[in-house]
Amino acid sequence: MAGTIKPMLVVLIAVVSIMSVVPEGEAAIGCGTVVSYLNPCLPYVTGKGALGGCCNGIKSLYAMAKTTPDKQSVCNCLKSLAGSTSGVNLSKAAGLPSQCGLKIPYKISPSTDCSKVQ
Ligand SMILES: *[C@@H]1O[C@H](CO)[C@@H](O)[C@H](O)[C@H]1NC(C)=O
């Protein structure tokens, strides 16, 4: 039980805090949110495990990122994560969206130019 409740709580808290804290019209998605959604992906991108719940996290994240500031904010987080998390296999990270059946107009990589994301 505890194993399924905790991730749900994390998502719930992230969603509630976004809705309550951030004024409309500004980038709503902080890096903390991105990290909490992508935690299930870590075993996969570091080559230690299977995809698991990773795609659900990514899909929720991209469903949330509707505006350009949101997308750029998510992009910047992914970029810094890809560059700062040790042991990340960048080709696996870049291939995540297609693994999950998503079409994303940029690659997850430390060299992504997030200012071009629309
Ligand atoms: C990264 O993942 C790809 C695809 O699974 C694999 O072919 C490659 O050897 C991996 N690279 C490293 C540095 O582990």
Short mmCIF file of C-alpha atoms in Angstrom, two decimals, residues 35-112:
data_model
loop_
_atom_site.label_atom_id
_atom_site.label_comp_id
_atom_site.label_asym_id
_atom_site.label_seq_id
_atom_site.Cartn_x
_atom_site.Cartn_y
_atom_site.Cartn_z
CA VAL A 35 12.06 16.16 -10.93
CA SER A 36 9.15 14.62 -9.05
CA TYR A 37 7.50 13.56 -12.31
CA LEU A 38 10.69 12.14 -13.73
CA ASN A 39 11.94 10.25 -10.68
CA PRO A 40 10.52 6.96 -12.02
CA CYS A 41 12.71 7.44 -15.11
CA LEU A 42 16.00 7.48 -13.25
CA PRO A 43 16.61 3.72 -13.23
CA TYR A 44 15.99 3.64 -16.97
CA VAL A 45 18.13 6.59 -18.05
CA THR A 46 20.98 5.48 -15.79
CA GLY A 47 20.82 2.01 -17.34
CA LYS A 48 19.87 0.32 -14.06
CA GLY A 49 16.30 -0.70 -14.73
CA ALA A 50 13.16 -0.76 -16.81
CA LEU A 51 10.93 2.11 -17.84
CA GLY A 52 8.43 1.37 -15.08
CA GLY A 53 6.19 4.35 -14.34
CA CYS A 54 8.42 6.69 -16.30
CA CYS A 55 6.08 7.25 -19.25
CA ASN A 56 3.17 8.20 -17.03
CA GLY A 57 5.29 10.87 -15.40
CA ILE A 58 6.48 12.23 -18.72
CA LYS A 59 2.98 12.24 -20.18
CA SER A 60 1.57 14.12 -17.21
CA LEU A 61 4.38 16.61 -17.39
CA TYR A 62 3.83 17.32 -21.06
CA ALA A 63 0.09 17.48 -20.63
CA MET A 64 0.68 20.21 -18.05
CA ALA A 65 3.16 22.17 -20.12
CA LYS A 66 0.77 23.89 -22.49
CA THR A 67 2.14 27.41 -22.76
CA THR A 68 5.47 28.47 -24.22
CA PRO A 69 6.87 29.65 -20.84
CA ASP A 70 5.86 26.31 -19.33
CA LYS A 71 7.53 24.35 -22.11
CA GLN A 72 10.68 26.42 -21.88
CA SER A 73 10.74 26.00 -18.15
CA VAL A 74 10.39 22.21 -18.46
CA CYS A 75 13.00 22.20 -21.20
CA ASN A 76 15.49 24.11 -19.04
CA CYS A 77 14.97 21.70 -16.16
CA LEU A 78 15.44 18.65 -18.38
CA LYS A 79 18.53 20.20 -19.83
CA SER A 80 20.15 20.91 -16.49
CA LEU A 81 19.07 17.52 -15.15
CA ALA A 82 20.57 15.74 -18.14
CA GLY A 83 23.80 17.63 -17.56
CA SER A 84 23.98 17.36 -13.78
CA THR A 85 22.66 13.90 -12.93
CA SER A 86 25.55 11.48 -12.84
CA GLY A 87 25.35 8.29 -14.83
CA VAL A 88 22.60 9.42 -17.19
CA ASN A 89 22.85 7.74 -20.57
CA LEU A 90 22.07 10.70 -22.80
CA SER A 91 21.03 8.60 -25.76
CA LYS A 92 18.49 6.86 -23.53
CA ALA A 93 17.32 10.21 -22.15
CA ALA A 94 16.94 11.62 -25.65
CA GLY A 95 15.00 8.53 -26.71
CA LEU A 96 12.56 8.65 -23.79
CA PRO A 97 9.77 10.59 -25.51
CA SER A 98 9.62 8.19 -28.44
CA GLN A 99 9.85 5.22 -26.04
CA CYS A 100 6.70 6.62 -24.46
CA GLY A 101 4.96 7.32 -27.78
CA LEU A 102 5.22 11.08 -27.41
CA LYS A 103 6.18 13.58 -30.07
CA ILE A 104 8.26 16.28 -28.47
CA PRO A 105 9.78 19.01 -30.61
CA TYR A 106 13.13 19.01 -28.86
CA LYS A 107 15.67 16.53 -27.58
CA ILE A 108 16.40 16.00 -23.91
CA SER A 109 20.08 16.88 -23.88
CA PRO A 110 22.48 19.30 -22.20
CA SER A 111 22.91 21.15 -25.50
CA THR A 112 19.22 21.80 -26.19
#
